């Protein structure tokens, strides 16, 4: 069965969702793809602390960028619900709830770990520099764990959203299929890192390509094409 949204408002919703999705790509990509890898040195608390202290504005900007991404994701979650509720309302609600839990809720709260790493280094007090450096690394490790927990929720959301796309025929089926594939990547990274952390680098490689391709395709389709009209 084909589900077609006839309202012109729905085309607008799709374009707006695409615009916010692009904003998420830019801001989250900046924070997680550039800032943290350039500052955090795994297993080296001294160098990491030095990098944070020497790049405080950049580190704070990453916090702000992530927060913008998570706020944008809340908007995307609502817009996706409006677009797909006619396909399967319970599943559209489930997808929205999972997306809201993933980054707007868990991700936003988890940002406290990111900022705490900086604050403990700039207000060492009686801790002493060495202890502050160790504690900062623990906050950063906690942030990574929180990111993976959010990723598990987001992975399930991708699977549900992918199914809705396949059933709706509002967006090319291949994008829905790619999202379902990407969902397994997110889940493998999250649960794999928790259960067999020695292979965490492998899990990271597994998730990147499917996630970028599927979400990038969805973002561009929504931004440029919107959704299919009945004539299409």
Short mmCIF file of C-alpha atoms in Angstrom, two decimals:
data_model
loop_
_atom_site.label_atom_id
_atom_site.label_comp_id
_atom_site.label_asym_id
_atom_site.label_seq_id
_atom_site.Cartn_x
_atom_site.Cartn_y
_atom_site.Cartn_z
CA UNK A 1 0.00 0.00 0.00
CA UNK A 2 1.26 3.46 -0.93
CA UNK A 3 0.83 6.34 1.48
CA UNK A 4 0.88 9.81 -0.09
CA UNK A 5 0.70 13.00 1.92
CA UNK A 6 -1.27 15.51 -0.13
CA UNK A 7 -0.93 18.57 2.06
CA UNK A 8 1.40 21.26 0.74
CA UNK A 9 2.44 21.80 4.35
CA UNK A 10 4.02 18.36 4.31
CA UNK A 11 6.37 19.37 1.49
CA UNK A 12 7.40 22.32 3.65
CA UNK A 13 7.89 20.03 6.65
CA UNK A 14 10.18 17.84 4.54
CA UNK A 15 12.32 20.76 3.35
CA UNK A 16 12.55 22.17 6.88
CA UNK A 17 13.53 18.74 8.21
CA UNK A 18 16.23 18.56 5.55
CA UNK A 19 17.57 21.98 6.52
CA UNK A 20 17.78 21.06 10.21
CA UNK A 21 19.33 17.70 9.29
CA UNK A 22 22.05 19.57 7.41
CA UNK A 23 22.60 21.76 10.47
CA UNK A 24 22.98 18.61 12.57
CA UNK A 25 25.57 17.24 10.14
CA UNK A 26 27.59 20.45 10.31
CA UNK A 27 27.45 21.04 14.06
CA UNK A 28 27.73 17.45 15.29
CA UNK A 29 30.38 16.73 12.67
CA UNK A 30 32.39 19.71 13.89
CA UNK A 31 32.19 18.67 17.55
CA UNK A 32 32.56 14.90 17.29
CA UNK A 33 34.43 14.67 14.01
CA UNK A 34 36.94 17.49 14.42
CA UNK A 35 37.23 19.03 17.89
CA UNK A 36 37.33 15.94 20.10
CA UNK A 37 39.71 13.90 17.90
CA UNK A 38 42.07 16.88 17.67
CA UNK A 39 42.11 17.47 21.44
CA UNK A 40 41.60 14.13 23.18
CA UNK A 41 44.58 11.76 23.21
CA UNK A 42 43.44 8.33 24.36
CA UNK A 43 45.38 7.11 27.40
CA UNK A 44 47.30 10.37 27.80
CA UNK A 45 45.72 12.53 30.50
CA UNK A 46 48.56 15.05 30.55
CA UNK A 47 48.53 15.83 26.82
CA UNK A 48 44.73 15.86 26.71
CA UNK A 49 44.55 18.30 29.62
CA UNK A 50 47.17 20.50 27.96
CA UNK A 51 45.20 20.50 24.71
CA UNK A 52 41.95 21.40 26.48
CA UNK A 53 43.53 24.26 28.41
CA UNK A 54 45.23 25.63 25.30
CA UNK A 55 42.03 25.39 23.24
CA UNK A 56 39.33 26.35 25.73
CA UNK A 57 37.27 28.40 23.27
CA UNK A 58 37.35 25.57 20.73
CA UNK A 59 36.37 23.06 23.42
CA UNK A 60 33.47 25.27 24.55
CA UNK A 61 32.42 25.79 20.94
CA UNK A 62 32.15 22.02 20.54
CA UNK A 63 29.78 21.98 23.51
CA UNK A 64 27.64 24.69 21.90
CA UNK A 65 27.73 22.97 18.51
CA UNK A 66 26.55 19.67 19.99
CA UNK A 67 23.77 21.43 21.88
CA UNK A 68 22.58 23.08 18.66
CA UNK A 69 22.65 19.68 16.95
CA UNK A 70 20.58 18.06 19.70
CA UNK A 71 18.03 20.88 19.73
CA UNK A 72 17.77 20.57 15.95
CA UNK A 73 17.26 16.82 16.28
CA UNK A 74 14.25 17.44 18.52
CA UNK A 75 12.72 19.52 15.73
CA UNK A 76 13.53 16.82 13.17
CA UNK A 77 11.87 14.19 15.38
CA UNK A 78 8.61 16.16 15.45
CA UNK A 79 8.71 16.87 11.70
CA UNK A 80 9.31 13.19 10.90
CA UNK A 81 6.32 12.28 13.05
CA UNK A 82 4.15 14.72 11.09
CA UNK A 83 5.40 13.27 7.81
CA UNK A 84 4.98 9.60 8.63
CA UNK A 85 2.03 9.44 11.04
CA UNK A 86 -0.29 8.59 8.12
CA UNK A 87 1.87 5.58 7.28
CA UNK A 88 1.78 3.94 10.69
CA UNK A 89 0.98 6.20 13.62
CA UNK A 90 2.26 3.90 16.42
CA UNK A 91 5.58 3.41 14.63
CA UNK A 92 5.84 7.11 13.83
CA UNK A 93 5.38 7.84 17.54
CA UNK A 94 7.97 5.18 18.44
CA UNK A 95 10.49 6.67 16.00
CA UNK A 96 9.90 10.17 17.40
CA UNK A 97 10.24 9.01 21.02
CA UNK A 98 13.45 7.09 20.30
CA UNK A 99 14.94 10.05 18.45
CA UNK A 100 14.00 12.45 21.25
CA UNK A 101 15.52 10.12 23.83
CA UNK A 102 18.75 9.56 21.89
CA UNK A 103 20.32 12.97 21.42
CA UNK A 104 17.93 15.67 22.66
CA UNK A 105 17.58 13.89 26.03
CA UNK A 106 20.52 11.55 26.68
CA UNK A 107 22.93 13.46 24.46
CA UNK A 108 22.15 16.85 25.99
CA UNK A 109 22.50 15.60 29.57
CA UNK A 110 25.71 13.83 28.58
CA UNK A 111 27.21 17.17 27.51
CA UNK A 112 27.71 17.92 31.20
CA UNK A 113 30.56 15.41 31.12
CA UNK A 114 32.18 17.30 28.24
CA UNK A 115 32.02 20.64 30.04
CA UNK A 116 33.00 19.15 33.41
CA UNK A 117 36.30 18.00 31.90
CA UNK A 118 37.17 21.64 31.23
CA UNK A 119 35.84 22.97 34.52
CA UNK A 120 37.80 20.51 36.64
CA UNK A 121 41.00 21.60 34.88
CA UNK A 122 40.37 25.32 35.28
CA UNK A 123 39.31 25.08 38.95
CA UNK A 124 41.67 22.45 40.31
CA UNK A 125 41.60 23.79 43.89
CA UNK A 126 42.73 21.23 46.44
CA UNK A 127 42.65 18.46 43.83
CA UNK A 128 46.02 19.35 42.39
CA UNK A 129 46.84 19.35 38.70
CA UNK A 130 47.65 15.66 38.39
CA UNK A 131 44.39 14.53 39.99
CA UNK A 132 42.47 17.07 37.93
CA UNK A 133 43.98 15.65 34.75
CA UNK A 134 42.92 12.13 35.69
CA UNK A 135 39.42 13.29 36.63
CA UNK A 136 39.10 15.20 33.35
CA UNK A 137 39.87 12.00 31.43
CA UNK A 138 37.22 10.18 33.45
CA UNK A 139 34.66 12.81 32.50
CA UNK A 140 35.64 12.44 28.84
CA UNK A 141 35.36 8.65 29.10
CA UNK A 142 31.92 9.06 30.67
CA UNK A 143 30.96 11.37 27.80
CA UNK A 144 31.99 8.72 25.28
CA UNK A 145 29.92 6.13 27.12
CA UNK A 146 26.92 8.45 27.11
CA UNK A 147 27.40 9.00 23.39
CA UNK A 148 27.27 5.24 22.81
CA UNK A 149 24.13 4.86 24.93
CA UNK A 150 22.46 7.58 22.88
CA UNK A 151 23.69 5.82 19.75
CA UNK A 152 21.89 2.62 20.73
CA UNK A 153 18.57 4.47 20.95
CA UNK A 154 19.33 6.28 17.70
CA UNK A 155 20.15 2.98 16.00
CA UNK A 156 16.76 1.49 16.80
CA UNK A 157 15.16 4.74 15.63
CA UNK A 158 16.96 4.43 12.29
CA UNK A 159 15.50 0.96 11.83
CA UNK A 160 11.95 2.14 12.54
CA UNK A 161 12.35 5.24 10.38
CA UNK A 162 13.81 3.15 7.57
CA UNK A 163 10.80 0.84 7.68
CA UNK A 164 8.42 3.81 7.57
CA UNK A 165 10.24 5.21 4.54
CA UNK A 166 10.08 1.88 2.72
CA UNK A 167 6.35 1.56 3.39
CA UNK A 168 5.46 5.17 2.64
CA UNK A 169 6.85 5.60 -0.89
CA UNK A 170 7.21 9.28 -0.02
CA UNK A 171 10.99 8.93 -0.19
CA UNK A 172 12.98 6.42 -2.30
CA UNK A 173 12.95 2.96 -0.74
CA UNK A 174 16.71 2.64 -1.04
CA UNK A 175 17.16 5.39 1.55
CA UNK A 176 14.96 3.45 3.96
CA UNK A 177 16.94 0.28 3.33
CA UNK A 178 20.22 2.14 3.90
CA UNK A 179 18.91 3.50 7.20
CA UNK A 180 18.02 0.00 8.35
CA UNK A 181 21.55 -1.15 7.48
CA UNK A 182 22.99 1.85 9.34
CA UNK A 183 20.90 0.98 12.39
CA UNK A 184 22.84 -2.26 12.79
CA UNK A 185 26.08 -0.29 12.61
CA UNK A 186 25.00 1.95 15.49
CA UNK A 187 23.92 -1.04 17.58
CA UNK A 188 27.12 -2.97 16.84
CA UNK A 189 29.22 0.02 17.90
CA UNK A 190 27.28 0.59 21.11
CA UNK A 191 26.85 -2.96 22.37
CA UNK A 192 30.15 -4.14 20.90
CA UNK A 193 32.08 -1.44 22.76
CA UNK A 194 30.34 -2.32 26.03
CA UNK A 195 30.81 -6.08 25.66
CA UNK A 196 34.12 -6.37 23.78
CA UNK A 197 35.85 -2.99 24.14
CA UNK A 198 39.14 -4.23 22.69
CA UNK A 199 37.55 -4.04 19.22
CA UNK A 200 36.10 -0.54 19.62
CA UNK A 201 38.12 0.86 16.70
CA UNK A 202 36.64 -1.80 14.42
CA UNK A 203 33.12 -0.92 15.54
CA UNK A 204 33.74 2.75 14.80
CA UNK A 205 34.75 1.89 11.23
CA UNK A 206 31.66 -0.29 10.81
CA UNK A 207 29.24 2.49 11.72
CA UNK A 208 30.73 5.44 9.84
CA UNK A 209 30.09 4.62 6.16
CA UNK A 210 26.49 3.34 6.43
CA UNK A 211 25.57 6.21 8.76
CA UNK A 212 27.04 8.95 6.57
CA UNK A 213 25.64 7.51 3.32
CA UNK A 214 22.12 6.81 4.61
CA UNK A 215 21.63 9.96 6.65
CA UNK A 216 23.40 12.09 4.06
CA UNK A 217 21.11 10.75 1.35
CA UNK A 218 18.03 11.37 3.50
CA UNK A 219 19.18 14.89 4.34
CA UNK A 220 19.84 15.84 0.71
CA UNK A 221 16.61 14.26 -0.55
CA UNK A 222 14.51 16.14 1.98
CA UNK A 223 16.38 19.37 1.39
CA UNK A 224 16.24 19.26 -2.42
CA UNK A 225 13.25 17.08 -3.33
CA UNK A 226 11.14 17.06 -0.19
CA UNK A 227 8.63 14.23 -0.53
CA UNK A 228 7.03 12.65 -3.56
CA UNK A 229 3.77 14.10 -4.77
CA UNK A 230 0.86 11.85 -5.82
CA UNK A 231 1.87 12.25 -9.49
CA UNK A 232 5.34 10.93 -8.78
#
